[in-house]
Amino acid sequence: MEFKNIQPIHILLLLFLTLVIQTGCKPGDSSDNLTPEVTTEDIDTIPITEVKKEWTAADIQLTENLEYDQYTLEDEYPYKDTVRRFQWEKVKEKIAHLENAMENGGNWGVFSNYKNMNGEAPTIEGFVRNEYKRVSDEYGVERYQSVPLYDVTQTDKMLRYGRDGWLVKIPDSDTTELVRVQGVSFEGEYLVPNRYLKPWGNTIRFTKVVVVDVTNQHVALLEKQGNTWNILSKNPATTGVHKPPYAQETPTGLFAIQQKKEKMYYQQDGSSQIAGYAPYASRFTNGAYIHGVPVQLPRKNIIEYSASLGTTPRSHMCVRNASSHAKLVFERATVKESVVLVID
């Protein structure tokens, strides 16, 4: 073959084709090799949002670790012709609910209207008068010492009353007259006038629970340490009795311990005269306290125990227990760290 008529441009073209053939596809090569190599720097760095697991009763660990060993009851014990028991499964469910509320964070608040100190709530539409001749809503919550709860979409429409001592979350930080709250002690979301709301901030951790059982007439103090709720005491108690016009049942539900009185003086029924005092009183709703055995005047010394404890309801709304146990609750169940769980 003669190349004398080939132009320089043709020679360059031949050299280019030869180079392509030599560096082109080889055995084992594929078009995939043309994809840029992925390095760790190229991986998506957007963090994955972890879904929080909700607490259930099965997650709550209860361990008996008694620190108060007087008048201790068994988990099941005879009473007259029946058997009474500590309802631990029900307690676990309620504590799991509380754990979830704490896990979700946010600002806590407490309804506050002891003795109508923040003003009597308005009369709700469709009210009824109960056996105590007091205005009450459809849920049985009286107007006296309670808080008005309004519709979040219709601010002039009151829907129900909220009990003094109920716990809520406050999703917004505004200081408007009507504050939106989310129930912890109850279901739903409402607006409440801010004068009835005691803000407790976003650092609250409830580590003590006082369990009161109005059916079985006993009380227990629980404290969380690590991941375990220790049962510190299991004792007989006496709760409120339905006896108009003065004595009332202890209401069931979840309440914050709000106030402490080393001596809670009480009046004679239907009179303003002081009749005596109850030692080591911890108030959780309205005029309901957990306290020791009442001391009638003119007696002054503390009474340690009463044979009526652990029998039948007989107080005005309070929870009576041995005075030394009431002292344990008084000292251990501190405000902003403790709740009272009343079950039936």
Short mmCIF file of C-alpha atoms in Angstrom, two decimals:
data_model
loop_
_atom_site.label_atom_id
_atom_site.label_comp_id
_atom_site.label_asym_id
_atom_site.label_seq_id
_atom_site.Cartn_x
_atom_site.Cartn_y
_atom_site.Cartn_z
CA MET A 1 0.00 0.00 0.00
CA GLU A 2 1.29 3.40 -0.90
CA PHE A 3 0.77 6.44 1.38
CA LYS A 4 2.27 9.08 -0.80
CA ASN A 5 -1.10 10.67 -1.56
CA ILE A 6 -2.24 10.73 2.10
CA GLN A 7 -2.55 14.20 3.52
CA PRO A 8 -1.25 15.09 7.02
CA ILE A 9 -4.79 15.49 8.28
CA HIS A 10 -5.53 11.92 7.32
CA ILE A 11 -2.49 10.70 9.23
CA LEU A 12 -3.72 12.46 12.36
CA LEU A 13 -7.15 10.87 11.96
CA LEU A 14 -5.62 7.39 11.67
CA LEU A 15 -3.54 7.94 14.80
CA PHE A 16 -6.64 9.06 16.73
CA LEU A 17 -8.63 5.98 15.68
CA THR A 18 -5.75 3.73 16.66
CA LEU A 19 -5.64 5.36 20.11
CA VAL A 20 -9.40 4.90 20.61
CA ILE A 21 -9.17 1.21 19.71
CA GLN A 22 -6.33 0.63 22.17
CA THR A 23 -8.00 2.41 25.09
CA GLY A 24 -11.62 1.46 24.37
CA CYS A 25 -13.72 -1.30 25.80
CA LYS A 26 -11.77 -4.22 27.15
CA PRO A 27 -13.02 -7.54 28.47
CA GLY A 28 -14.84 -6.89 31.74
CA ASP A 29 -15.49 -3.21 30.98
CA SER A 30 -19.05 -1.84 30.97
CA SER A 31 -20.78 1.46 30.79
CA ASP A 32 -21.20 1.30 34.59
CA ASN A 33 -17.54 2.17 34.95
CA LEU A 34 -18.34 5.58 33.57
CA THR A 35 -20.37 6.43 36.72
CA PRO A 36 -18.39 8.65 39.11
CA GLU A 37 -17.18 6.85 42.23
CA VAL A 38 -19.37 7.58 45.27
CA THR A 39 -17.46 8.64 48.36
CA THR A 40 -18.60 9.05 51.95
CA GLU A 41 -18.74 12.80 51.35
CA ASP A 42 -21.44 12.27 48.70
CA ILE A 43 -23.83 10.40 51.04
CA ASP A 44 -26.94 12.32 52.17
CA THR A 45 -26.12 13.91 55.50
CA ILE A 46 -29.70 14.89 56.44
CA PRO A 47 -30.29 13.30 59.88
CA ILE A 48 -33.00 10.69 60.22
CA THR A 49 -35.74 11.74 62.64
CA GLU A 50 -36.21 9.03 65.23
CA VAL A 51 -39.80 8.22 66.15
CA LYS A 52 -40.14 8.21 69.93
CA LYS A 53 -41.56 5.02 71.33
CA GLU A 54 -44.55 5.62 73.53
CA TRP A 55 -44.52 4.26 77.04
CA THR A 56 -46.99 1.50 77.83
CA ALA A 57 -47.87 -0.23 81.08
CA ALA A 58 -45.49 -3.05 80.10
CA ASP A 59 -42.57 -0.59 80.13
CA ILE A 60 -43.16 0.54 83.71
CA GLN A 61 -41.02 -1.32 86.25
CA LEU A 62 -42.41 -1.40 89.78
CA THR A 63 -40.17 -2.76 92.53
CA GLU A 64 -41.13 -3.10 96.17
CA ASN A 65 -38.41 -1.38 98.17
CA LEU A 66 -40.14 -0.31 101.37
CA GLU A 67 -38.68 2.62 103.25
CA TYR A 68 -41.69 2.90 105.53
CA ASP A 69 -42.49 -0.44 107.16
CA GLN A 70 -45.29 0.37 109.59
CA TYR A 71 -48.87 -0.83 109.04
CA THR A 72 -47.75 -2.35 105.72
CA LEU A 73 -50.40 -4.13 103.66
CA GLU A 74 -49.85 -7.13 101.38
CA ASP A 75 -50.58 -6.82 97.67
CA GLU A 76 -53.76 -8.81 98.42
CA TYR A 77 -55.33 -8.91 101.85
CA PRO A 78 -58.66 -9.92 103.39
CA TYR A 79 -61.21 -7.34 104.44
CA LYS A 80 -64.40 -8.62 106.05
CA ASP A 81 -65.93 -11.04 103.53
CA THR A 82 -63.92 -9.87 100.53
CA VAL A 83 -60.35 -9.43 99.30
CA ARG A 84 -58.75 -6.07 98.68
CA ARG A 85 -55.72 -5.56 96.46
CA PHE A 86 -53.31 -3.00 95.10
CA GLN A 87 -54.22 -2.38 91.46
CA TRP A 88 -50.67 -2.22 90.12
CA GLU A 89 -51.62 -2.74 86.46
CA LYS A 90 -53.90 0.27 86.58
CA VAL A 91 -51.14 2.25 88.30
CA LYS A 92 -48.68 1.26 85.55
CA GLU A 93 -51.07 2.52 82.86
CA LYS A 94 -51.40 5.90 84.55
CA ILE A 95 -47.66 6.24 85.14
CA ALA A 96 -47.01 5.37 81.47
CA HIS A 97 -49.34 8.22 80.52
CA LEU A 98 -47.37 10.56 82.79
CA GLU A 99 -44.05 9.33 81.35
CA ASN A 100 -45.27 10.07 77.82
CA ALA A 101 -46.27 13.59 78.82
CA MET A 102 -42.81 14.20 80.28
CA GLU A 103 -41.10 12.62 77.27
CA ASN A 104 -42.92 14.97 74.91
CA GLY A 105 -41.48 18.00 76.70
CA GLY A 106 -43.04 21.45 76.67
CA ASN A 107 -44.27 23.88 79.29
CA TRP A 108 -46.31 22.57 82.19
CA GLY A 109 -49.14 24.29 84.00
CA VAL A 110 -51.57 23.63 86.85
CA PHE A 111 -55.18 24.77 87.21
CA SER A 112 -55.47 26.89 90.34
CA ASN A 113 -58.61 28.21 92.01
CA TYR A 114 -58.50 27.09 95.64
CA LYS A 115 -61.49 28.60 97.49
CA ASN A 116 -62.23 30.65 94.34
CA MET A 117 -59.10 32.70 95.05
CA ASN A 118 -58.84 33.60 91.34
CA GLY A 119 -62.54 34.31 90.91
CA GLU A 120 -65.67 32.22 90.66
CA ALA A 121 -65.99 30.56 87.27
CA PRO A 122 -68.97 31.60 85.11
CA THR A 123 -72.13 29.53 85.11
CA ILE A 124 -71.99 26.97 82.34
CA GLU A 125 -74.90 26.58 79.93
CA GLY A 126 -77.05 23.57 80.73
CA PHE A 127 -75.72 23.26 84.27
CA VAL A 128 -77.21 20.96 86.86
CA ARG A 129 -77.38 21.29 90.63
CA ASN A 130 -75.96 18.29 92.42
CA GLU A 131 -76.99 16.87 95.78
CA TYR A 132 -74.91 19.56 97.45
CA LYS A 133 -77.05 22.18 95.62
CA ARG A 134 -73.98 23.39 93.75
CA VAL A 135 -73.70 24.25 90.06
CA SER A 136 -72.06 21.38 88.20
CA ASP A 137 -71.24 20.46 84.59
CA GLU A 138 -72.15 17.28 82.70
CA TYR A 139 -68.94 15.61 83.96
CA GLY A 140 -69.89 16.14 87.59
CA VAL A 141 -67.29 18.86 88.18
CA GLU A 142 -68.60 21.66 90.39
CA ARG A 143 -68.18 25.34 89.56
CA TYR A 144 -66.89 26.08 93.07
CA GLN A 145 -63.06 26.13 93.10
CA SER A 146 -62.95 25.09 89.44
CA VAL A 147 -61.66 26.66 86.23
CA PRO A 148 -63.73 27.57 83.11
CA LEU A 149 -62.62 25.83 79.90
CA TYR A 150 -63.55 27.36 76.53
CA ASP A 151 -63.78 26.12 72.95
CA VAL A 152 -60.53 26.81 71.03
CA THR A 153 -62.51 27.88 67.95
CA GLN A 154 -65.32 29.72 69.70
CA THR A 155 -63.79 31.71 72.52
CA ASP A 156 -67.08 32.80 74.06
CA LYS A 157 -68.35 29.23 74.39
CA MET A 158 -67.57 27.55 77.69
CA LEU A 159 -67.55 23.77 77.40
CA ARG A 160 -66.83 22.49 80.90
CA TYR A 161 -65.13 23.05 84.25
CA GLY A 162 -61.59 21.97 85.06
CA ARG A 163 -60.60 20.81 88.52
CA ASP A 164 -58.17 22.72 90.68
CA GLY A 165 -54.87 20.80 90.58
CA TRP A 166 -55.26 19.33 87.10
CA LEU A 167 -52.08 19.23 85.02
CA VAL A 168 -51.83 20.67 81.51
CA LYS A 169 -49.29 21.49 78.82
CA ILE A 170 -49.06 25.07 77.52
CA PRO A 171 -48.05 24.91 73.82
CA ASP A 172 -47.73 28.67 73.28
CA SER A 173 -45.63 31.18 75.19
CA ASP A 174 -47.96 34.15 74.82
CA THR A 175 -49.48 35.94 77.79
CA THR A 176 -52.90 36.64 76.32
CA GLU A 177 -56.03 36.64 78.43
CA LEU A 178 -57.07 33.24 77.07
CA VAL A 179 -54.32 30.61 77.01
CA ARG A 180 -54.49 27.42 74.95
CA VAL A 181 -53.85 24.31 77.05
CA GLN A 182 -53.57 20.60 76.29
CA GLY A 183 -54.85 18.23 78.92
CA VAL A 184 -52.59 15.84 80.80
CA SER A 185 -55.05 15.11 83.61
CA PHE A 186 -57.89 15.09 81.09
CA GLU A 187 -58.40 14.71 77.35
CA GLY A 188 -58.70 17.54 74.88
CA GLU A 189 -57.52 21.04 74.17
CA TYR A 190 -59.17 24.15 75.56
CA LEU A 191 -58.72 27.85 76.23
CA VAL A 192 -58.48 28.98 79.85
CA PRO A 193 -58.28 32.50 81.33
CA ASN A 194 -54.66 32.99 82.40
CA ARG A 195 -55.55 34.01 85.96
CA TYR A 196 -56.59 30.40 86.62
CA LEU A 197 -53.37 28.95 85.26
CA LYS A 198 -50.17 28.51 87.25
CA PRO A 199 -47.22 28.09 84.80
CA TRP A 200 -44.54 25.66 85.98
CA GLY A 201 -42.06 25.89 83.10
CA ASN A 202 -40.45 23.24 80.90
CA THR A 203 -38.02 21.59 83.33
CA ILE A 204 -40.60 19.68 85.37
CA ARG A 205 -39.88 16.01 86.11
CA PHE A 206 -42.37 14.14 88.26
CA THR A 207 -40.47 11.50 90.21
CA LYS A 208 -42.91 10.84 93.05
CA VAL A 209 -46.43 9.45 92.80
CA VAL A 210 -48.83 9.09 95.70
CA VAL A 211 -51.39 6.44 94.75
CA VAL A 212 -54.77 6.64 96.49
CA ASP A 213 -57.31 3.87 95.91
CA VAL A 214 -60.82 4.95 96.88
CA THR A 215 -62.25 1.47 96.28
CA ASN A 216 -59.76 -0.46 98.38
CA GLN A 217 -59.06 2.33 100.88
CA HIS A 218 -55.28 2.39 100.84
CA VAL A 219 -52.36 4.58 99.82
CA ALA A 220 -48.87 3.95 98.41
CA LEU A 221 -45.87 6.18 97.83
CA LEU A 222 -43.77 5.55 94.71
CA GLU A 223 -40.49 7.17 93.74
CA LYS A 224 -38.59 6.86 90.46
CA GLN A 225 -34.90 6.03 90.64
CA GLY A 226 -33.21 5.38 87.31
CA ASN A 227 -35.69 3.41 85.20
CA THR A 228 -37.47 1.86 88.16
CA TRP A 229 -40.41 3.08 90.20
CA ASN A 230 -39.77 1.96 93.78
CA ILE A 231 -42.74 1.23 96.02
CA LEU A 232 -41.76 2.90 99.29
CA SER A 233 -44.96 2.24 101.27
CA LYS A 234 -48.30 0.38 101.17
CA ASN A 235 -50.65 1.60 103.87
CA PRO A 236 -54.29 1.78 104.95
CA ALA A 237 -56.13 5.04 104.32
CA THR A 238 -59.57 6.59 104.52
CA THR A 239 -60.98 8.74 101.72
CA GLY A 240 -63.92 11.11 101.32
CA VAL A 241 -67.51 9.98 101.72
CA HIS A 242 -70.57 11.16 99.80
CA LYS A 243 -72.59 12.72 102.59
CA PRO A 244 -74.29 16.04 101.80
CA PRO A 245 -74.17 18.82 102.67
CA TYR A 246 -70.53 18.81 103.86
CA ALA A 247 -68.60 15.59 103.23
CA GLN A 248 -67.68 14.73 99.62
CA GLU A 249 -65.91 11.88 97.83
CA THR A 250 -62.24 12.21 96.98
CA PRO A 251 -62.29 12.86 93.21
CA THR A 252 -60.44 10.40 91.00
CA GLY A 253 -57.79 11.55 88.55
CA LEU A 254 -54.26 12.90 88.28
CA PHE A 255 -53.41 15.97 90.37
CA ALA A 256 -50.35 18.01 91.22
CA ILE A 257 -49.35 18.43 94.84
CA GLN A 258 -49.65 22.19 95.20
CA GLN A 259 -49.28 23.13 98.84
CA LYS A 260 -47.98 21.92 102.20
CA LYS A 261 -49.19 22.68 105.71
CA GLU A 262 -47.57 21.18 108.78
CA LYS A 263 -50.89 21.76 110.51
CA MET A 264 -54.04 22.10 108.45
CA TYR A 265 -56.74 23.64 110.65
CA TYR A 266 -60.31 22.71 109.85
CA GLN A 267 -63.68 24.15 110.85
CA GLN A 268 -66.71 22.67 112.48
CA ASP A 269 -69.34 21.74 109.88
CA GLY A 270 -71.59 24.72 109.16
CA SER A 271 -69.47 27.04 111.28
CA SER A 272 -66.37 29.21 111.04
CA GLN A 273 -65.16 27.90 114.38
CA ILE A 274 -61.88 25.96 114.34
CA ALA A 275 -62.56 22.36 115.38
CA GLY A 276 -59.06 20.93 115.20
CA TYR A 277 -56.14 20.26 112.91
CA ALA A 278 -54.72 17.54 110.69
CA PRO A 279 -50.93 17.07 110.76
CA TYR A 280 -48.58 16.94 107.76
CA ALA A 281 -51.08 17.97 105.10
CA SER A 282 -50.31 17.95 101.36
CA ARG A 283 -53.02 19.60 99.23
CA PHE A 284 -53.74 18.31 95.72
CA THR A 285 -57.20 19.56 94.69
CA ASN A 286 -59.75 21.99 96.18
CA GLY A 287 -59.69 21.40 99.93
CA ALA A 288 -58.49 17.81 99.61
CA TYR A 289 -55.28 16.99 101.48
CA ILE A 290 -53.33 13.85 102.25
CA HIS A 291 -52.87 14.17 106.01
CA GLY A 292 -52.46 12.38 109.31
CA VAL A 293 -55.13 11.49 111.86
CA PRO A 294 -57.25 14.57 112.74
CA VAL A 295 -56.76 16.06 116.19
CA GLN A 296 -59.89 17.47 117.81
CA LEU A 297 -59.49 20.49 120.06
CA PRO A 298 -58.80 20.93 122.93
CA ARG A 299 -56.36 18.06 122.35
CA LYS A 300 -53.03 19.26 120.96
CA ASN A 301 -50.74 16.25 120.55
CA ILE A 302 -50.54 14.34 117.28
CA ILE A 303 -52.47 11.07 117.10
CA GLU A 304 -50.46 8.40 115.30
CA TYR A 305 -53.12 5.92 114.18
CA SER A 306 -56.85 5.30 114.04
CA ALA A 307 -58.61 1.95 113.83
CA SER A 308 -60.89 3.39 111.15
CA LEU A 309 -58.02 3.65 108.63
CA GLY A 310 -58.39 1.22 105.75
CA THR A 311 -62.07 0.55 106.43
CA THR A 312 -64.68 2.71 104.68
CA PRO A 313 -64.77 6.29 103.33
CA ARG A 314 -65.48 8.80 106.10
CA SER A 315 -63.60 12.07 105.52
CA HIS A 316 -64.83 15.31 103.94
CA MET A 317 -62.68 14.82 100.80
CA CYS A 318 -59.24 14.34 102.28
CA VAL A 319 -57.12 11.20 102.43
CA ARG A 320 -56.38 10.20 106.01
CA ASN A 321 -53.50 7.90 106.84
CA ALA A 322 -51.20 7.20 109.77
CA SER A 323 -49.60 10.45 110.89
CA SER A 324 -46.05 9.11 110.52
CA HIS A 325 -46.87 8.04 106.96
CA ALA A 326 -48.43 11.44 106.24
CA LYS A 327 -45.15 12.94 107.44
CA LEU A 328 -43.26 10.76 104.93
CA VAL A 329 -45.49 12.04 102.12
CA PHE A 330 -45.20 15.61 103.44
CA GLU A 331 -41.40 15.49 103.36
CA ARG A 332 -40.82 13.29 100.32
CA ALA A 333 -43.56 14.25 97.85
CA THR A 334 -42.31 17.75 97.07
CA VAL A 335 -44.19 20.40 95.08
CA LYS A 336 -43.36 20.43 91.33
CA GLU A 337 -41.94 16.91 91.61
CA SER A 338 -44.96 14.96 92.81
CA VAL A 339 -48.44 13.99 91.72
CA VAL A 340 -51.38 12.33 93.40
CA LEU A 341 -53.03 9.56 91.42
CA VAL A 342 -56.51 8.76 92.71
CA ILE A 343 -57.97 5.55 91.25
CA ASP A 344 -61.12 3.56 91.85
#
